[in-house]
Amino acid sequence: RIASLMSNSDKLKLDLQPVELTKDVLKGYKIAHLTGVDKFTLSDDQRNVIKDFVAAGGLLVIDACGGFGEFDASVQAELSKIFPAEASQIAEPLKQDHPIYTAGAIPKPQPKYRVYAMQKLGADATRFRLRGLTIGGKLGVVYSPDDLSVGLVGMPIDGIVGYEPEVATTLMRRIITLKNAGGI
């Protein structure tokens, strides 16, 4: 859906490929997306693939599909192993004036969560909660503890801790176009 939408709206062709985290698999890509719901552990080789990808200028976008489960704790643990010096940045959301929210031609989104998410998040559902790791002076990781993936499907499914589909789609479009243009 995001590839079709961005082709039609943004005149940007996306090459979406599922990959296994093996040596050099991410070479040539600008953005990689990792999503999940369950607890996971990466191997040292997989951690090195991610570290090398980011060091080469790539952007890793991670979201907790559905916005709950043990995935969040695993992401934080893995990021601490991959980027120990920068991992503490993940504790705080990106500032509300971050380019992801403010720069570029795509309309600026407003934080709008699904009803279920608003019930679970309370006051936190009034602002964006994306987190980031700046590595070597560039944004190398964007992490959403709230769902983006189900939102990208475009369906108003209940029981999801995440953004409304149009907001999730707008956020991802902004991340992709800004990275493609060198804005993040």
CSV table of C-alpha atoms in Angstrom, one decimal:
chain,number,residue,atom,x,y,z
A,1,ARG,CA,0.0,0.0,0.0
A,2,ILE,CA,2.7,2.5,0.9
A,3,ALA,CA,4.6,1.8,-2.3
A,4,SER,CA,1.5,2.4,-4.4
A,5,LEU,CA,0.6,5.5,-2.5
A,6,MET,CA,4.1,7.0,-2.7
A,7,SER,CA,4.3,6.2,-6.4
A,8,ASN,CA,1.0,8.0,-7.1
A,9,SER,CA,1.3,10.9,-4.6
A,10,ASP,CA,5.0,11.5,-4.2
A,11,LYS,CA,6.3,10.1,-7.6
A,12,LEU,CA,8.8,8.0,-5.6
A,13,LYS,CA,9.3,4.4,-6.5
A,14,LEU,CA,10.0,2.1,-3.5
A,15,ASP,CA,11.8,-1.2,-3.8
A,16,LEU,CA,10.3,-3.2,-1.0
A,17,GLN,CA,12.0,-6.5,-0.3
A,18,PRO,CA,11.7,-8.8,2.7
A,19,VAL,CA,15.3,-9.8,3.7
A,20,GLU,CA,17.1,-11.9,6.2
A,21,LEU,CA,19.7,-10.0,8.2
A,22,THR,CA,22.8,-11.5,6.6
A,23,LYS,CA,26.0,-9.8,5.6
A,24,ASP,CA,25.7,-7.1,2.9
A,25,VAL,CA,22.0,-7.7,2.4
A,26,LEU,CA,21.2,-4.1,3.2
A,27,LYS,CA,23.9,-2.7,1.0
A,28,GLY,CA,22.5,-0.1,-1.4
A,29,TYR,CA,19.3,0.5,0.6
A,30,LYS,CA,18.6,3.8,2.3
A,31,ILE,CA,15.9,2.5,4.7
A,32,ALA,CA,15.2,-0.8,6.4
A,33,HIS,CA,12.0,-1.5,8.4
A,34,LEU,CA,11.9,-3.9,11.4
A,35,THR,CA,8.6,-4.7,13.0
A,36,GLY,CA,7.3,-7.4,15.3
A,37,VAL,CA,5.2,-8.3,18.3
A,38,ASP,CA,7.2,-11.0,20.1
A,39,LYS,CA,10.4,-11.1,22.2
A,40,PHE,CA,13.4,-11.6,20.0
A,41,THR,CA,17.2,-11.8,20.1
A,42,LEU,CA,19.6,-10.9,17.3
A,43,SER,CA,22.8,-12.8,16.7
A,44,ASP,CA,26.1,-10.9,16.8
A,45,ASP,CA,26.3,-11.1,13.0
A,46,GLN,CA,22.8,-9.6,12.7
A,47,ARG,CA,23.7,-6.8,15.1
A,48,ASN,CA,26.8,-6.1,12.9
A,49,VAL,CA,24.6,-6.0,9.8
A,50,ILE,CA,22.4,-3.3,11.4
A,51,LYS,CA,25.4,-1.4,12.8
A,52,ASP,CA,27.2,-1.4,9.4
A,53,PHE,CA,24.0,-0.3,7.6
A,54,VAL,CA,23.5,2.7,9.9
A,55,ALA,CA,27.2,3.5,9.8
A,56,ALA,CA,27.0,3.6,6.0
A,57,GLY,CA,24.2,6.2,6.2
A,58,GLY,CA,21.1,3.9,6.3
A,59,LEU,CA,18.1,4.6,8.4
A,60,LEU,CA,16.5,1.8,10.4
A,61,VAL,CA,12.8,2.3,11.1
A,62,ILE,CA,11.4,0.1,13.9
A,63,ASP,CA,7.9,-0.2,15.2
A,64,ALA,CA,6.1,-2.4,17.6
A,65,CYS,CA,3.4,-4.0,15.4
A,66,GLY,CA,0.1,-3.6,17.3
A,67,GLY,CA,1.8,-1.5,19.9
A,68,PHE,CA,2.1,-4.1,22.6
A,69,GLY,CA,3.8,-7.3,23.5
A,70,GLU,CA,7.4,-8.1,24.4
A,71,PHE,CA,8.8,-6.6,21.3
A,72,ASP,CA,9.5,-3.2,22.9
A,73,ALA,CA,11.8,-4.6,25.6
A,74,SER,CA,13.7,-6.6,23.0
A,75,VAL,CA,14.2,-3.6,20.8
A,76,GLN,CA,15.6,-1.6,23.6
A,77,ALA,CA,17.9,-4.4,24.7
A,78,GLU,CA,19.1,-4.9,21.1
A,79,LEU,CA,19.7,-1.2,20.5
A,80,SER,CA,21.7,-1.1,23.7
A,81,LYS,CA,24.0,-3.8,22.4
A,82,ILE,CA,24.3,-2.4,18.8
A,83,PHE,CA,24.7,1.2,19.8
A,84,PRO,CA,25.7,1.3,23.5
A,85,ALA,CA,26.9,4.9,23.5
A,86,GLU,CA,23.7,6.2,21.9
A,87,ALA,CA,21.1,3.9,23.3
A,88,SER,CA,20.0,6.2,26.1
A,89,GLN,CA,18.5,8.5,23.4
A,90,ILE,CA,15.7,6.0,23.0
A,91,ALA,CA,14.3,6.9,26.4
A,92,GLU,CA,12.8,10.2,25.2
A,93,PRO,CA,10.6,10.9,22.2
A,94,LEU,CA,11.9,13.1,19.4
A,95,LYS,CA,11.1,16.8,20.0
A,96,GLN,CA,7.8,17.9,18.5
A,97,ASP,CA,9.8,20.3,16.2
A,98,HIS,CA,11.8,17.5,14.7
A,99,PRO,CA,12.0,17.5,10.9
A,100,ILE,CA,9.9,14.3,10.7
A,101,TYR,CA,7.0,16.3,12.0
A,102,THR,CA,7.8,19.7,10.5
A,103,ALA,CA,9.9,19.6,7.3
A,104,GLY,CA,9.1,18.7,3.7
A,105,ALA,CA,6.2,19.2,1.4
A,106,ILE,CA,3.9,16.4,2.8
A,107,PRO,CA,1.2,17.9,5.0
A,108,LYS,CA,2.3,18.1,8.6
A,109,PRO,CA,0.6,15.4,10.7
A,110,GLN,CA,-1.2,15.9,14.0
A,111,PRO,CA,-0.9,13.2,16.7
A,112,LYS,CA,-4.1,11.2,16.3
A,113,TYR,CA,-4.2,7.8,17.9
A,114,ARG,CA,-6.7,4.9,17.6
A,115,VAL,CA,-9.5,4.9,20.3
A,116,TYR,CA,-8.0,1.9,22.0
A,117,ALA,CA,-4.5,3.5,22.1
A,118,MET,CA,-6.0,6.7,23.7
A,119,GLN,CA,-7.5,4.5,26.4
A,120,LYS,CA,-4.2,2.8,27.1
A,121,LEU,CA,-1.9,5.8,26.7
A,122,GLY,CA,-3.9,8.5,28.4
A,123,ALA,CA,-2.2,11.9,28.3
A,124,ASP,CA,0.6,10.4,26.2
A,125,ALA,CA,-1.9,10.1,23.3
A,126,THR,CA,-1.8,13.9,22.8
A,127,ARG,CA,1.7,14.0,21.3
A,128,PHE,CA,3.9,12.0,19.0
A,129,ARG,CA,6.0,9.3,20.7
A,130,LEU,CA,8.6,8.4,18.0
A,131,ARG,CA,12.1,8.0,19.3
A,132,GLY,CA,15.4,8.3,17.5
A,133,LEU,CA,19.1,7.5,17.7
A,134,THR,CA,21.5,10.0,16.3
A,135,ILE,CA,24.7,8.2,15.3
A,136,GLY,CA,27.6,10.0,13.9
A,137,GLY,CA,25.6,13.3,13.6
A,138,LYS,CA,22.8,11.7,11.5
A,139,LEU,CA,19.5,10.1,12.5
A,140,GLY,CA,20.3,6.4,12.2
A,141,VAL,CA,17.3,4.8,14.0
A,142,VAL,CA,13.6,5.8,14.3
A,143,TYR,CA,11.7,3.7,16.8
A,144,SER,CA,8.0,3.8,17.4
A,145,PRO,CA,6.8,1.9,20.5
A,146,ASP,CA,3.4,2.5,19.0
A,147,ASP,CA,2.1,0.7,15.9
A,148,LEU,CA,2.9,2.0,12.5
A,149,SER,CA,2.7,-1.3,10.5
A,150,VAL,CA,-1.0,-2.0,10.9
A,151,GLY,CA,-1.7,1.6,10.3
A,152,LEU,CA,0.1,1.3,6.9
A,153,VAL,CA,-2.4,-1.3,5.9
A,154,GLY,CA,-5.0,1.4,6.2
A,155,MET,CA,-7.6,-0.4,8.1
A,156,PRO,CA,-9.3,1.0,11.2
A,157,ILE,CA,-8.8,-2.2,13.3
A,158,ASP,CA,-9.6,-1.9,17.0
A,159,GLY,CA,-7.3,-3.2,19.8
A,160,ILE,CA,-4.2,-1.6,18.4
A,161,VAL,CA,-2.0,0.7,20.4
A,162,GLY,CA,-0.9,3.0,17.6
A,163,TYR,CA,-1.7,5.9,15.3
A,164,GLU,CA,-4.8,6.2,13.1
A,165,PRO,CA,-4.0,4.8,9.7
A,166,GLU,CA,-3.8,8.2,7.9
A,167,VAL,CA,-1.3,9.4,10.6
A,168,ALA,CA,0.9,6.3,10.4
A,169,THR,CA,0.9,6.6,6.6
A,170,THR,CA,1.8,10.3,6.7
A,171,LEU,CA,4.6,9.7,9.2
A,172,MET,CA,6.1,6.9,7.1
A,173,ARG,CA,5.8,9.0,3.9
A,174,ARG,CA,7.5,11.9,5.7
A,175,ILE,CA,10.3,9.6,7.0
A,176,ILE,CA,10.9,8.1,3.6
A,177,THR,CA,10.8,11.3,1.6
A,178,LEU,CA,13.0,13.2,4.1
A,179,LYS,CA,15.6,10.4,4.1
A,180,ASN,CA,15.5,10.2,0.3
A,181,ALA,CA,16.1,13.9,0.0
A,182,GLY,CA,18.8,13.9,2.7
A,183,GLY,CA,16.7,15.8,5.2
A,184,ILE,CA,17.3,13.3,8.0
